[in-house]
Tab-separated table of C-alpha atoms in Angstrom:
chain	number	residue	atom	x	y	z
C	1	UNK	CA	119.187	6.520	96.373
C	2	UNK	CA	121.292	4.182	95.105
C	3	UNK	CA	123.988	5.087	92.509
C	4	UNK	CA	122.384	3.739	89.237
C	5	UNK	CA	119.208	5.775	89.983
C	6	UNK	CA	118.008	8.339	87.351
C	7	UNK	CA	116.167	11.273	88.832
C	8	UNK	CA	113.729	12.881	86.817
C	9	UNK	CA	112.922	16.902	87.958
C	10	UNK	CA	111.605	20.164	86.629
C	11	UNK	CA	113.931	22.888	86.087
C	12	UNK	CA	113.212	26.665	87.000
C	13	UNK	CA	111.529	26.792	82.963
C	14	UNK	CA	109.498	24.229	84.046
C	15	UNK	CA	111.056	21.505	81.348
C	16	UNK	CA	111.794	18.229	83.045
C	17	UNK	CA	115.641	17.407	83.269
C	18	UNK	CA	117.175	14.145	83.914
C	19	UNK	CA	119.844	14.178	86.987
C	20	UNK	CA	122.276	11.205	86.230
C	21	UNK	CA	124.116	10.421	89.607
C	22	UNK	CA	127.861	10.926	89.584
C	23	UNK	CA	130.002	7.880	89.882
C	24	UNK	CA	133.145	9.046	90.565
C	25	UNK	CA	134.048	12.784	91.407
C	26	UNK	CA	135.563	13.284	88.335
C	27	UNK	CA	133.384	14.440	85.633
C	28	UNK	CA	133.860	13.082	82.191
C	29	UNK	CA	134.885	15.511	78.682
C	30	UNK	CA	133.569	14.959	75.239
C	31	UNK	CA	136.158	13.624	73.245
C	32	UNK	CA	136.495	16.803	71.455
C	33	UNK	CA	137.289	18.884	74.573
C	34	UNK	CA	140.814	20.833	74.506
C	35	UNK	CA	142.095	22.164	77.747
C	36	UNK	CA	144.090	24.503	76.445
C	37	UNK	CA	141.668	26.056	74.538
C	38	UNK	CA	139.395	26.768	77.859
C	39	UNK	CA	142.703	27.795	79.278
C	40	UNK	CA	143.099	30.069	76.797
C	41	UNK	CA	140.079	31.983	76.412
C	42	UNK	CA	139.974	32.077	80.348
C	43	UNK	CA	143.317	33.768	79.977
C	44	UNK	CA	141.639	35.979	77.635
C	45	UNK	CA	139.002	36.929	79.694
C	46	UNK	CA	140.882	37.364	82.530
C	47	UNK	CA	143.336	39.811	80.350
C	48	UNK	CA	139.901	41.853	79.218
C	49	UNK	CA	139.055	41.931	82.670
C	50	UNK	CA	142.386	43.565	84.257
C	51	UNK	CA	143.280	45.971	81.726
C	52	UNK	CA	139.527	46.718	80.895
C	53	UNK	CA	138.503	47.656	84.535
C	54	UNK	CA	142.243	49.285	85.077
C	55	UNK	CA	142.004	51.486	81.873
C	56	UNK	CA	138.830	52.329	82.645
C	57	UNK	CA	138.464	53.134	86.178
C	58	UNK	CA	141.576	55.267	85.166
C	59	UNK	CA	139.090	57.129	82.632
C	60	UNK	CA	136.664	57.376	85.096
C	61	UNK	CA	138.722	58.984	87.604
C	62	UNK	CA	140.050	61.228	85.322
C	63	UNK	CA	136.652	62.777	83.538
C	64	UNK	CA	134.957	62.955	87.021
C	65	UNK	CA	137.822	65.144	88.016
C	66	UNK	CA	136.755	67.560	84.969
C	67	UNK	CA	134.534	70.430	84.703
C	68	UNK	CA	130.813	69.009	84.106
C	69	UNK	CA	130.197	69.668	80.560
C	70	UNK	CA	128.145	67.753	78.207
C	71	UNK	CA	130.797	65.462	76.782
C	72	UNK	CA	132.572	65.068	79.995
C	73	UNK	CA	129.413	63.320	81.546
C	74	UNK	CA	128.966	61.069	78.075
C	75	UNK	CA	132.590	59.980	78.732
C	76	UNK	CA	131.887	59.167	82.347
C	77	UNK	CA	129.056	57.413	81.455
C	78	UNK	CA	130.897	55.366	78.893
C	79	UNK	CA	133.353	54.736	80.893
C	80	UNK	CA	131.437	53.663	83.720
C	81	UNK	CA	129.451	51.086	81.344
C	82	UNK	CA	132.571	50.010	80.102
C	83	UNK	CA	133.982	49.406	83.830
C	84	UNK	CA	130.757	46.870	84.213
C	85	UNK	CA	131.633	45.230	80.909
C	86	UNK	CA	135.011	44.767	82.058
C	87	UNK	CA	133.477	43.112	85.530
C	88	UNK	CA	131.257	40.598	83.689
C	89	UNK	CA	134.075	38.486	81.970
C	90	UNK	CA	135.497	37.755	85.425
C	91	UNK	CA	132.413	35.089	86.316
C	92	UNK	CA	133.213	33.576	82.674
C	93	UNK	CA	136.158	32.731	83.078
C	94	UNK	CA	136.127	31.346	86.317
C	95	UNK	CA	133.707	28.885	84.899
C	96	UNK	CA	136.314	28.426	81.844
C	97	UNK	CA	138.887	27.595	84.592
C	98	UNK	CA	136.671	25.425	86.397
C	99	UNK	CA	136.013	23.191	83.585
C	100	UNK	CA	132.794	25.018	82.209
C	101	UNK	CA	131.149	24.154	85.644
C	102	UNK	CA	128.504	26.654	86.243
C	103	UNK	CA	130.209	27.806	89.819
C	104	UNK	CA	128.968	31.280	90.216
C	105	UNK	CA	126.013	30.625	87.429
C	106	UNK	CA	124.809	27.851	90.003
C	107	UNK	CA	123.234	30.453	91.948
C	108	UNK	CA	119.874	31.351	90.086
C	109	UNK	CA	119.923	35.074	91.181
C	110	UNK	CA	123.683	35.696	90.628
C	111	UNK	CA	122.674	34.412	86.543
C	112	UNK	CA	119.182	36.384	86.418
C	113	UNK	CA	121.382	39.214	87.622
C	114	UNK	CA	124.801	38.599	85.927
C	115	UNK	CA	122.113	38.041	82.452
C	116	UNK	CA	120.137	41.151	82.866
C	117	UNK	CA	123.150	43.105	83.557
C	118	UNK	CA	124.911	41.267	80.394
C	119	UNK	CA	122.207	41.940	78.344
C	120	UNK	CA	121.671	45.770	79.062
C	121	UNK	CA	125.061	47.463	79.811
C	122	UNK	CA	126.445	46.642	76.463
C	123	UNK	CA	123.864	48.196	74.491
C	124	UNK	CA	123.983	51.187	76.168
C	125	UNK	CA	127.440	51.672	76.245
C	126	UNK	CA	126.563	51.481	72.250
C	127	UNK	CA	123.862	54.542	72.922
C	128	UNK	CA	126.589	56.763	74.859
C	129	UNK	CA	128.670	56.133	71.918
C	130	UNK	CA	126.192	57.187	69.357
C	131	UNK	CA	124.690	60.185	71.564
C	132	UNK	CA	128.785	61.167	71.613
C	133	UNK	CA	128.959	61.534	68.272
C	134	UNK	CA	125.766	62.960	67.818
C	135	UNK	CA	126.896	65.947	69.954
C	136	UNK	CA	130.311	65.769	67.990
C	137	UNK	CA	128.771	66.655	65.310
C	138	UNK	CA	126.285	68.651	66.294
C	139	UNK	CA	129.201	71.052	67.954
C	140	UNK	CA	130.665	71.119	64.499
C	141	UNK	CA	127.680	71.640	62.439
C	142	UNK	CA	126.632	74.780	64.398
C	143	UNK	CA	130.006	76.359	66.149
């Protein structure tokens, strides 16, 4: 294939992408890309990601060393939903550091995964919440 070839192929939806070959190695920015601010929110992510998955491993550790009441298995779950929250900024900003290449996205069932996991977790880390403070006040109510 010769370098000025356009490649016409189907994606995994089925839509038809065109491939444009590559040049040169180095990949070209819109004129409105900042560094910095990829730099940033990868330093951001990476921030969520240590001190999320420290704090809450901590958390974890701690409520699975209590006695197995009601709210002591909400908090572990909450805390073990928040631990896989904390995991899934990690792949994002690797890709923020790698100049928004895909990376670890390339691989279809790393993103199925990485998505259904994205797309799930949060929400019921949401429901642990609400079923804590459901009990909450359902202690208060009738105690």
């Amino acid at each position: 294939m010769s370098s000025n070839t356009i490649v016409q192929r189907r994606n995994i939806t089925g839509l038809n992408e065109t491939l444009y070959p590559m040049n040169n190695l180095e990949t070209e920015e819109p004129e409105n890309f900042i560094r910095e601010v990829d730099l940033m929110l990868a330093s951001l992510h990476i921030f969520c990601f240590v001190f999320g998955t420290f704090g809450n491993v901590t958390a974890f550790r701690y409520f699975a060393a209590q006695r197995k009441e009601l709210s002591t298995c909400i908090y572990l779950c909450i805390s073990l939903t928040d631990i896989v929250i904390s995991l899934l900024t990690l792949p994002v900003a690797v890709s923020y550091i790698g100049h928004r290449e895909p990376i670890m996205f390339d691989l279809t069932g790393f993103c199925t995964f990485w998505g259904s996991i994205n797309t799930v977790v949060p929400h019921l880390s949401v429901f642990m919440v609400a079923v804590l403070s459901m009990t909450r006040t359902h202690s208060l109510h009738f105690s």
